[in-house]
mmCIF file of C-alpha atoms in Angstrom:
data_model
loop_
_atom_site.group_PDB
_atom_site.id
_atom_site.type_symbol
_atom_site.label_atom_id
_atom_site.label_comp_id
_atom_site.label_asym_id
_atom_site.label_seq_id
_atom_site.Cartn_x
_atom_site.Cartn_y
_atom_site.Cartn_z
ATOM 1 C CA MET A 1 119.062 83.190 129.524
ATOM 2 C CA MET A 2 122.270 83.885 131.897
ATOM 3 C CA GLY A 3 124.441 86.867 131.255
ATOM 4 C CA PRO A 4 127.167 85.434 129.498
ATOM 5 C CA ALA A 5 124.639 83.689 126.526
ATOM 6 C CA HIS A 6 122.363 87.036 126.170
ATOM 7 C CA SER A 7 126.105 89.131 125.642
ATOM 8 C CA LEU A 8 126.831 86.278 123.009
ATOM 9 C CA SER A 9 123.608 87.441 121.244
ATOM 10 C CA GLY A 10 123.704 91.031 121.294
ATOM 11 C CA ALA A 11 127.478 91.074 119.491
ATOM 12 C CA ALA A 12 126.015 88.277 117.218
ATOM 13 C CA ALA A 13 123.075 90.700 116.545
ATOM 14 C CA TRP A 14 124.883 93.477 115.904
ATOM 15 C CA LEU A 15 127.237 91.985 113.337
ATOM 16 C CA GLY A 16 124.440 90.535 111.635
ATOM 17 C CA VAL A 17 123.124 93.868 111.242
ATOM 18 C CA GLY A 18 126.307 94.814 109.891
ATOM 19 C CA ALA A 19 126.097 91.618 107.396
ATOM 20 C CA ALA A 20 122.719 92.718 106.263
ATOM 21 C CA THR A 21 123.758 96.432 105.654
ATOM 22 C CA ALA A 22 126.454 95.008 103.047
ATOM 23 C CA ALA A 23 124.684 93.108 101.726
ATOM 24 C CA ALA A 24 122.398 95.521 100.983
ATOM 25 C CA GLY A 25 125.470 97.861 100.052
ATOM 26 C CA HIS A 26 125.782 100.206 102.798
ATOM 27 C CA ALA A 27 128.479 98.696 104.494
ATOM 28 C CA MET A 28 129.348 99.871 108.168
ATOM 29 C CA PRO A 29 132.958 101.268 108.946
ATOM 30 C CA TRP A 30 134.516 99.148 110.772
ATOM 31 C CA PRO A 31 134.337 101.171 113.862
ATOM 32 C CA VAL A 32 130.500 100.882 114.097
ATOM 33 C CA LEU A 33 130.815 97.534 113.493
ATOM 34 C CA VAL A 34 133.664 97.149 116.293
ATOM 35 C CA VAL A 35 131.748 99.536 118.096
ATOM 36 C CA GLY A 36 128.208 98.623 118.086
ATOM 37 C CA ALA A 37 128.788 95.171 118.654
ATOM 38 C CA LEU A 38 130.400 95.934 121.589
ATOM 39 C CA ILE A 39 127.781 98.276 123.148
ATOM 40 C CA CYS A 40 124.907 95.392 121.861
ATOM 41 C CA ALA A 41 126.895 92.617 123.939
ATOM 42 C CA GLY A 42 126.981 95.566 127.212
ATOM 43 C CA ALA A 43 122.929 96.361 126.493
ATOM 44 C CA ALA A 44 121.666 92.383 126.353
ATOM 45 C CA LEU A 45 123.050 92.666 130.365
ATOM 46 C CA ALA A 46 120.702 95.768 131.414
ATOM 47 C CA PRO A 47 117.336 94.688 131.350
ATOM 48 C CA ASP A 48 118.008 92.755 133.977
ATOM 49 C CA LEU A 49 118.446 96.028 136.447
ATOM 50 C CA ASP A 50 115.806 94.984 138.140
ATOM 51 C CA HIS A 51 117.169 91.719 139.839
ATOM 52 C CA LYS A 52 120.106 92.424 142.763
ATOM 53 C CA ALA A 53 121.866 89.356 141.662
ATOM 54 C CA ALA A 54 122.628 90.248 137.942
ATOM 55 C CA THR A 55 125.487 91.411 136.415
ATOM 56 C CA ILE A 56 124.619 94.591 135.726
ATOM 57 C CA SER A 57 123.583 94.979 139.519
ATOM 58 C CA ARG A 58 127.391 94.345 140.773
ATOM 59 C CA ALA A 59 129.337 95.451 137.612
ATOM 60 C CA PHE A 60 129.364 99.652 139.332
ATOM 61 C CA GLY A 61 129.321 98.729 143.051
ATOM 62 C CA PRO A 62 126.985 100.612 145.254
ATOM 63 C CA VAL A 63 126.053 102.578 142.273
ATOM 64 C CA SER A 64 124.229 100.115 140.230
ATOM 65 C CA ARG A 65 123.734 98.594 143.444
ATOM 66 C CA ALA A 66 121.283 100.851 144.597
ATOM 67 C CA LEU A 67 119.767 101.667 140.805
ATOM 68 C CA CYS A 68 119.024 98.136 141.038
ATOM 69 C CA GLU A 69 116.756 98.691 144.094
ATOM 70 C CA ILE A 70 115.146 101.872 142.490
ATOM 71 C CA VAL A 71 114.644 100.004 139.007
ATOM 72 C CA ASP A 72 112.954 97.123 140.636
ATOM 73 C CA LYS A 73 110.718 99.326 143.192
ATOM 74 C CA LEU A 74 109.891 101.236 139.456
ATOM 75 C CA SER A 75 108.902 97.686 137.787
ATOM 76 C CA PHE A 76 106.641 96.655 140.297
ATOM 77 C CA ALA A 77 104.504 99.963 141.062
ATOM 78 C CA VAL A 78 104.141 100.080 137.229
ATOM 79 C CA TYR A 79 103.160 96.372 137.388
ATOM 80 C CA LYS A 80 100.843 96.944 139.826
ATOM 81 C CA ALA A 81 99.216 100.008 138.155
ATOM 82 C CA THR A 82 98.597 98.116 135.440
ATOM 83 C CA ARG A 83 97.853 95.078 135.846
ATOM 84 C CA LYS A 84 94.700 92.765 133.834
ATOM 85 C CA PRO A 85 92.413 89.975 136.383
ATOM 86 C CA GLY A 86 94.280 87.622 134.548
ATOM 87 C CA ASP A 87 98.588 88.741 135.544
ATOM 88 C CA LYS A 88 99.968 87.284 138.915
ATOM 89 C CA ARG A 89 100.045 88.921 141.431
ATOM 90 C CA ARG A 90 103.982 89.016 142.739
ATOM 91 C CA THR A 91 105.963 90.750 145.479
ATOM 92 C CA GLY A 92 108.699 92.255 143.145
ATOM 93 C CA GLY A 93 109.570 93.852 139.745
ATOM 94 C CA HIS A 94 111.989 91.276 138.418
ATOM 95 C CA ARG A 95 111.020 90.708 134.856
ATOM 96 C CA THR A 96 108.428 93.180 133.748
ATOM 97 C CA LEU A 97 109.215 96.699 133.010
ATOM 98 C CA THR A 98 112.708 96.278 132.030
ATOM 99 C CA HIS A 99 111.688 93.347 129.913
ATOM 100 C CA THR A 100 109.443 95.271 127.458
ATOM 101 C CA TRP A 101 109.652 96.767 123.812
ATOM 102 C CA VAL A 102 108.542 100.189 125.423
ATOM 103 C CA TRP A 103 111.994 100.308 127.512
ATOM 104 C CA ALA A 104 114.035 99.210 125.192
ATOM 105 C CA VAL A 105 113.075 102.008 122.837
ATOM 106 C CA LEU A 106 113.052 105.124 125.785
ATOM 107 C CA ILE A 107 116.502 103.929 126.937
ATOM 108 C CA GLY A 108 117.949 103.766 123.041
ATOM 109 C CA GLY A 109 116.283 106.700 122.392
ATOM 110 C CA GLY A 110 117.478 108.634 125.548
ATOM 111 C CA ALA A 111 120.979 107.864 124.826
ATOM 112 C CA SER A 112 121.159 108.767 121.600
ATOM 113 C CA ALA A 113 119.525 112.070 123.121
ATOM 114 C CA LEU A 114 122.390 111.907 125.962
ATOM 115 C CA ALA A 115 125.018 111.594 123.184
ATOM 116 C CA VAL A 116 123.801 113.868 120.526
ATOM 117 C CA THR A 117 122.859 117.060 123.553
ATOM 118 C CA GLY A 118 126.302 116.272 125.697
ATOM 119 C CA GLY A 119 128.920 115.964 124.167
ATOM 120 C CA ARG A 120 132.424 113.811 123.827
ATOM 121 C CA TRP A 121 131.823 113.144 127.353
ATOM 122 C CA ALA A 122 128.284 112.249 127.386
ATOM 123 C CA VAL A 123 129.916 109.771 124.762
ATOM 124 C CA LEU A 124 132.553 108.937 126.174
ATOM 125 C CA ALA A 125 129.962 107.758 129.043
ATOM 126 C CA ILE A 126 127.807 105.542 127.183
ATOM 127 C CA LEU A 127 130.602 104.039 125.486
ATOM 128 C CA PHE A 128 132.271 103.075 129.514
ATOM 129 C CA VAL A 129 129.277 101.821 131.084
ATOM 130 C CA HIS A 130 128.082 99.195 127.690
ATOM 131 C CA LEU A 131 131.733 98.421 127.433
ATOM 132 C CA VAL A 132 132.670 97.837 131.321
ATOM 133 C CA LEU A 133 128.804 95.296 130.638
ATOM 134 C CA ALA A 134 130.414 93.729 127.839
ATOM 135 C CA VAL A 135 133.894 92.908 129.318
ATOM 136 C CA GLU A 136 131.343 91.681 132.834
ATOM 137 C CA GLY A 137 129.561 89.186 129.546
ATOM 138 C CA LEU A 138 131.998 88.427 127.503
ATOM 139 C CA LEU A 139 134.889 87.807 129.326
ATOM 140 C CA TRP A 140 132.841 86.568 132.981
ATOM 141 C CA ARG A 141 135.248 83.864 134.421
ATOM 142 C CA ALA A 142 138.208 86.793 134.132
ATOM 143 C CA ALA A 143 136.182 89.085 134.886
ATOM 144 C CA ARG A 144 134.693 87.429 138.669
ATOM 145 C CA VAL A 145 138.230 87.067 139.217
ATOM 146 C CA SER A 146 139.400 90.671 138.370
ATOM 147 C CA SER A 147 138.646 93.385 140.829
ATOM 148 C CA ASP A 148 135.982 95.574 139.648
ATOM 149 C CA VAL A 149 138.497 98.560 139.731
ATOM 150 C CA LEU A 150 140.322 97.152 136.754
ATOM 151 C CA VAL A 151 137.289 96.275 134.603
ATOM 152 C CA TRP A 152 136.017 99.807 134.594
ATOM 153 C CA LEU A 153 139.774 100.667 134.154
ATOM 154 C CA LEU A 154 139.605 98.824 131.323
ATOM 155 C CA GLY A 155 136.088 99.753 130.517
ATOM 156 C CA ALA A 156 137.294 103.661 130.195
ATOM 157 C CA THR A 157 140.718 103.015 128.434
ATOM 158 C CA SER A 158 138.538 101.295 125.722
ATOM 159 C CA ALA A 159 136.142 104.128 125.502
ATOM 160 C CA TRP A 160 138.791 106.487 125.122
ATOM 161 C CA ILE A 161 140.128 104.890 122.891
ATOM 162 C CA LEU A 162 137.525 103.669 120.815
ATOM 163 C CA ALA A 163 135.925 107.240 120.498
ATOM 164 C CA GLY A 164 138.870 108.758 119.661
ATOM 165 C CA VAL A 165 138.859 105.733 115.963
ATOM 166 C CA LEU A 166 134.922 107.324 115.939
ATOM 167 C CA ASP A 167 136.203 110.673 115.841
ATOM 168 C CA LYS A 168 138.552 110.278 112.823
ATOM 169 C CA PRO A 169 136.547 111.588 109.223
ATOM 170 C CA GLY A 170 134.935 108.270 107.361
ATOM 171 C CA ASN A 171 135.054 105.759 110.812
ATOM 172 C CA GLY A 172 131.423 106.646 111.686
ATOM 173 C CA SER A 173 131.029 109.203 113.868
ATOM 174 C CA ASP A 174 128.296 110.182 111.859
ATOM 175 C CA TRP A 175 126.811 106.991 110.773
ATOM 176 C CA LEU A 176 124.084 106.791 108.638
ATOM 177 C CA PHE A 177 123.058 110.144 110.143
ATOM 178 C CA THR A 178 124.813 112.460 108.379
ATOM 179 C CA ALA A 179 123.150 115.734 109.336
ATOM 180 C CA PRO A 180 125.754 118.404 111.547
ATOM 181 C CA GLY A 181 125.155 118.350 114.972
ATOM 182 C CA GLN A 182 124.117 113.958 114.957
ATOM 183 C CA GLU A 183 126.851 112.408 115.271
ATOM 184 C CA TYR A 184 126.513 109.696 117.409
ATOM 185 C CA LEU A 185 122.608 109.692 116.937
ATOM 186 C CA TRP A 186 122.982 105.958 116.048
ATOM 187 C CA LEU A 187 124.384 105.299 119.470
ATOM 188 C CA GLY A 188 121.270 104.370 120.171
ATOM 189 C CA LEU A 189 120.768 101.378 117.666
ATOM 190 C CA PRO A 190 122.861 98.860 119.347
ATOM 191 C CA ILE A 191 121.222 99.642 122.951
ATOM 192 C CA VAL A 192 117.701 99.146 121.775
ATOM 193 C CA LEU A 193 119.044 95.861 120.095
ATOM 194 C CA GLY A 194 120.588 94.467 122.697
ATOM 195 C CA ALA A 195 117.498 94.452 125.073
ATOM 196 C CA LEU A 196 114.981 93.719 122.468
ATOM 197 C CA VAL A 197 117.682 90.621 121.847
ATOM 198 C CA HIS A 198 117.340 89.936 126.247
ATOM 199 C CA ASP A 199 113.838 89.924 125.731
ATOM 200 C CA ILE A 200 113.773 87.096 122.972
ATOM 201 C CA GLY A 201 115.982 84.839 124.888
ATOM 202 C CA ASP A 202 114.345 85.470 128.251
ATOM 203 C CA SER A 203 111.155 84.535 126.010
ATOM 204 C CA LEU A 204 113.254 80.974 125.421
ATOM 205 C CA THR A 205 112.828 79.956 128.617
ATOM 206 C CA VAL A 206 110.755 78.290 131.288
ATOM 207 C CA SER A 207 109.030 81.774 132.167
ATOM 208 C CA GLY A 208 108.702 83.655 128.951
ATOM 209 C CA CYS A 209 108.803 87.657 129.167
ATOM 210 C CA PRO A 210 106.290 90.427 128.484
ATOM 211 C CA ILE A 211 107.622 92.170 125.688
ATOM 212 C CA LEU A 212 104.513 93.070 124.079
ATOM 213 C CA TRP A 213 103.572 95.282 127.240
ATOM 214 C CA PRO A 214 101.425 96.945 126.966
ATOM 215 C CA ILE A 215 99.696 95.099 124.694
ATOM 216 C CA PRO A 216 96.772 93.299 125.976
ATOM 217 C CA ILE A 217 96.451 89.548 125.337
ATOM 218 C CA GLY A 218 93.152 88.435 126.366
ATOM 219 C CA ASN A 219 92.710 89.350 130.349
ATOM 220 C CA ARG A 220 96.227 89.491 130.516
ATOM 221 C CA ARG A 221 98.695 92.820 130.010
ATOM 222 C CA TRP A 222 101.643 90.987 130.959
ATOM 223 C CA TYR A 223 101.478 88.063 129.034
ATOM 224 C CA PRO A 224 104.972 86.006 129.653
ATOM 225 C CA ILE A 225 105.395 85.600 125.271
ATOM 226 C CA GLY A 226 106.991 82.340 124.642
ATOM 227 C CA PRO A 227 107.280 79.014 122.668
ATOM 228 C CA PRO A 228 105.549 76.132 123.374
ATOM 229 C CA LYS A 229 106.745 75.114 126.952
ATOM 230 C CA ALA A 230 108.007 72.127 125.171
ATOM 231 C CA LEU A 231 110.854 74.141 123.957
ATOM 232 C CA ARG A 232 111.355 76.415 126.687
ATOM 233 C CA PHE A 233 114.325 75.188 128.730
ATOM 234 C CA ARG A 234 116.038 76.343 131.958
ATOM 235 C CA ALA A 235 118.052 79.501 132.353
ATOM 236 C CA GLY A 236 121.895 78.064 133.131
ATOM 237 C CA SER A 237 120.434 74.809 131.300
ATOM 238 C CA TRP A 238 122.805 72.913 128.721
ATOM 239 C CA VAL A 239 120.431 74.178 126.130
ATOM 240 C CA GLU A 240 122.072 77.060 127.067
ATOM 241 C CA LEU A 241 125.552 76.530 127.444
ATOM 242 C CA LYS A 242 126.077 74.143 124.632
ATOM 243 C CA VAL A 243 123.591 74.464 122.190
ATOM 244 C CA LEU A 244 123.086 78.528 122.324
ATOM 245 C CA MET A 245 126.230 79.682 123.293
ATOM 246 C CA PRO A 246 127.909 78.307 120.314
ATOM 247 C CA VAL A 247 125.523 79.393 118.345
ATOM 248 C CA PHE A 248 125.596 82.161 118.765
ATOM 249 C CA MET A 249 129.566 82.568 118.091
ATOM 250 C CA LEU A 250 129.388 80.923 115.138
ATOM 251 C CA LEU A 251 126.571 83.453 113.636
ATOM 252 C CA GLY A 252 128.251 86.168 114.802
ATOM 253 C CA GLY A 253 131.615 84.542 113.378
ATOM 254 C CA VAL A 254 129.761 84.519 110.057
ATOM 255 C CA GLY A 255 128.020 87.911 110.285
ATOM 256 C CA GLY A 256 131.410 89.909 110.950
ATOM 257 C CA ALA A 257 133.135 88.653 108.414
ATOM 258 C CA SER A 258 130.168 89.504 105.851
ATOM 259 C CA ALA A 259 129.817 92.937 107.115
ATOM 260 C CA LEU A 260 134.118 93.363 106.397
ATOM 261 C CA ASN A 261 133.196 91.433 102.995
ATOM 262 C CA VAL A 262 135.666 88.708 103.678
ATOM 263 C CA PHE A 263 133.460 86.558 102.005
#
């Protein structure tokens, strides 16, 4: 799928989690719902860091472009080292390592560890990166005609304000993990969810997605999971733009309203 659909699906997924927790009697504080949805929307773009034309690869200028080169080479190296006889030969790392559940868990776990050990500036950095990506994904038309600096300023300002809101008692810095020193440990959860939602979205396209790596399926370790080929679509097709994106917006709206006990 394309960037806007990925971001919408990520936001909708976290709002759905908010609705589920509210239904279970453990409603999220509203700042956790909002910040989590934005982080998840940004994280839903992150697996494409292995592709030089992806939104995330250009979102932070030369820094993200250089990181894209590294991730692509790392992904390709892991693919070559772990492929089985049934896996195709390929020349790049796109839709390999970063499109697996292992990567999602590692990135989310790393973000949680960084948030807990790195203090406020680490939290601000995590929020900044994902808020910039959320702007790029959810407001992609506006972001494309704006300068990168304006998007970065919006991300930095939003990160500072939202961190200040979360820090207030009862607003969610210690949501789910309440022991002393565990503030913001939950930040990894929307990151894991966003990456997995990205992978599920890509599995619906014609190429499928090797979400289950390194679990072997038959004589393949990088098996492209997906529905029957007749039900798949091409990225950017009318199915994605005219059907899935409106569905994601509707589900996100319903999920958010349920999470906030609007109905």
